[in-house]
Amino acid sequence: MRGQWATSRRHGTTAEAALEEHSTDKPPRISEHTRGKLIDRDLYVSVLSSTTSKREARPYLSKFSPPRSKPQTIQSVSIRETQQRLRKGCGLNLGNLYPSAAPIDESLLVSQTPDLEAFDDSSTEPLYVALVKLRAPQVSDDATLQGIGYTLSQLSRLGLSSIVVIDCRHKDQLLNSAPEEPAWRRETTEQAGRVVTALEYHGACKARHLDNVIEVSSTKDQLPPTVKVRGRVRVTNRGLLLTALRREMIPVVTPVGHNLESNSLVPVSADEIVLALAREFAGLVSPTVREDDPSVMAEKIEAMQKQTSVDRIIVIDPLGGIPSTERSHGSHVFINLEQEYEDITHELSDLKTAIQPHSLDGEPISNTKPSATGPSNPISSFLETDTALGTSDTPKSIGSSIESTIDGHVRNLHLIRDALAILPPSSSALLTTPQEVAHTGFLPSSSSPAPDVSTRRQKNLLIHNLMTDKPIFSSSLPAARLGPSTRAPYPNIHALPTTFAKRGMPLTIIPNPHLHPWTPPSPTTPSLQLSDPRIDFSRLAHLIDDSFGRPLDRDHYLSRISNRVAGIIIAGSYEGGAILTWESPPGNPTRYVPYLDKFAVLKRAQGTGGVADVVFSAMVRDCFPQGVCWRSRQDNPVNKWYFERSKGTTELAGSGWTMFWTTEGVSGQVYEDYEAVCRSVVPSWADRKEKMD
């Protein structure tokens, strides 16, 4: 064991590798001081490798204070104070039973008795909470659960406390069934014990199993499903949860609730518990009584909201993220729920409808294993792999298996939508697999000369997400840019089974390309005008001014793009946007080039919220799927971002411009037209300075 430990140190492994042993069920016997130093070092390295700049870490720095100090420190009590308390408090004349002690340096005295006063929960420091749904812990081994616990402990040290809700039910169990000796109760208790043990395995945190914080009321008290500010499941012991969190413990909540009508314990959906916790910590308490003063209730709700803030919804599920039709072996990287929820729901629903649990000749699938969704569907192989990893039920056929998998993805999508709808706009959700969370900075290296040598991953998934409030790679990055293909430009970046989601913002595209595809102007299809009543040009111009840091010459710009506008994209309330035009090469007015004329994001929204990704993705996916070109000054710091998303680029000699395009196979006349347009477009800035365009 000592030899393994020395080898690990020589090869620069971190705390996780040092604390794991392949042949034992217990962590190595190292001192608590050494263990603490290793955990600290691993945390620092994980944080440093998760961000590349202060700008990326701005969301974390603006919200989270430094890690909290140790709770409930032991207070020193001097001998003189003890004597005075005894004399005053017992009511007897003790005389010289306790004679005066000689002067002693009281700084050298330390009490061996801990402070037994009740824990003070009146702290003004807000608690930032992550609600973690851990699905199917019974299919994860102990090492995976230990890795999850280690990662959650790192989040806690960075200021994000976790509440874990386990979900080990099978789909055929009824929510309100309560047999004499319910197997579900034994299973949930057993799995809760495994999770608590795993969370405490590395000694980086403490955990506590709670099964008495949930109450289930009559279903008739539940509002329609579209309204989630109330529900039949509610939290009954908020104080117990807060006390555990402020003591830096991780509460583990089992899917069990007390039924008020039957006065018994019944199974409860883990999704309902997560929503109940979200309502509780968001201050959306039970309905007000008629006698309650609205102003008093408003003050109570505001006080509760200041006390806690749910910052993340984390779904750890063997199914992973929401599958994407654009990424055959991966998930949606980022979901702007305000814009994409309905489309993704319909996409999954249509896919489920198309599934046939029988082979093409009508016989039940048994020995063969064709794709149930068809070989031409890019989502099929992902779902079948997903099914093998993520379902604990034995499927009767490939089709029914994939159908169950799709249902699981739909439930997870509903959960994050409903939870984020009642939380602050800054809250976000992350869906990923247990394996991804358990890989806390290390992956085995297949090329390592020895089994004890490990290779550090680029970034810790959850720590990167906490620090940047972004997915581990951009959602607008083309799938072809990702590995593992050695021909990919970025072979070391792998598509992960992880989806990051925010409530987001609406996206407006004028005209709607699904109803009116963008085509070059003609006598029968005149181009869009920025004076269109659907467009607030003053706000659009302010967006451009703020993003570029210089004033737009409005008259010159409107004159230049008149009868050339292909359409515009507006994100949210003009937090971001793009103006796209049809440009003609000089001397060839009949040929049109799709051109990105302005791409802008408000400074306060730059680097956060995924505004740029949302706008760019809409441009290349919906507006100009066949390709678009644009130009940028060669010293523009945004060029790296453009390089990663373009399919081609070249520097225009003697002009100071770099040209980009997303069109496949640009050459010949198309290339010449692109270059002619990018060289000829006249800037429209009021300051007339040669600056970044």
Coordinates of C-alpha atoms in Angstrom, one line a residue, residues 476 478 481 548 579-581 583 593-599 616 619-620 624 627-633 636 638-652 657-663 673-675 677-679 681 693:
S476 CA -23.0 26.5 -31.0
P478 CA -20.4 22.3 -34.6
R481 CA -15.5 20.0 -34.2
F548 CA -19.4 47.5 -30.2
I579 CA -28.9 41.5 -38.7
L580 CA -28.4 39.4 -41.9
T581 CA -28.5 40.8 -45.4
E583 CA -25.2 41.5 -50.5
V593 CA -24.5 36.5 -51.0
P594 CA -26.0 35.7 -47.5
Y595 CA -24.1 38.0 -45.2
L596 CA -24.0 38.4 -41.4
D597 CA -23.9 42.2 -41.2
K598 CA -24.2 42.7 -37.4
F599 CA -23.8 40.3 -34.5
F616 CA -25.6 32.0 -33.6
M619 CA -28.7 31.7 -37.6
V620 CA -26.9 28.6 -38.9
F624 CA -29.2 30.1 -43.3
G627 CA -24.3 28.7 -45.2
V628 CA -23.5 32.4 -44.5
C629 CA -20.3 34.5 -44.6
W630 CA -19.1 37.5 -42.6
R631 CA -16.0 39.5 -41.8
S632 CA -14.1 40.6 -38.7
R633 CA -11.1 42.8 -38.0
N636 CA -10.8 41.3 -33.0
V638 CA -13.8 37.4 -30.7
N639 CA -12.1 35.8 -33.7
K640 CA -11.2 32.7 -31.8
W641 CA -14.9 32.2 -31.1
Y642 CA -15.6 32.7 -34.8
F643 CA -12.8 30.3 -35.9
E644 CA -14.3 27.5 -33.8
R645 CA -17.8 27.9 -35.4
S646 CA -16.9 28.5 -39.0
K647 CA -16.2 25.9 -41.7
G648 CA -13.7 28.1 -43.5
T649 CA -11.7 31.2 -43.0
T650 CA -9.1 33.4 -44.7
E651 CA -7.3 36.6 -44.2
L652 CA -8.1 39.2 -46.9
W657 CA -10.2 41.8 -42.5
T658 CA -10.6 38.1 -41.8
M659 CA -13.4 36.4 -43.7
F660 CA -15.4 33.5 -42.2
W661 CA -18.1 31.2 -43.7
T662 CA -20.3 28.3 -42.6
T663 CA -20.9 27.0 -46.1
D673 CA -18.3 36.5 -54.4
Y674 CA -17.7 36.0 -50.7
E675 CA -14.4 37.9 -50.9
V677 CA -18.6 41.3 -50.6
C678 CA -16.4 41.2 -47.5
R679 CA -14.0 43.7 -49.1
V681 CA -19.1 46.6 -47.5
D693 CA -16.1 46.2 -36.9

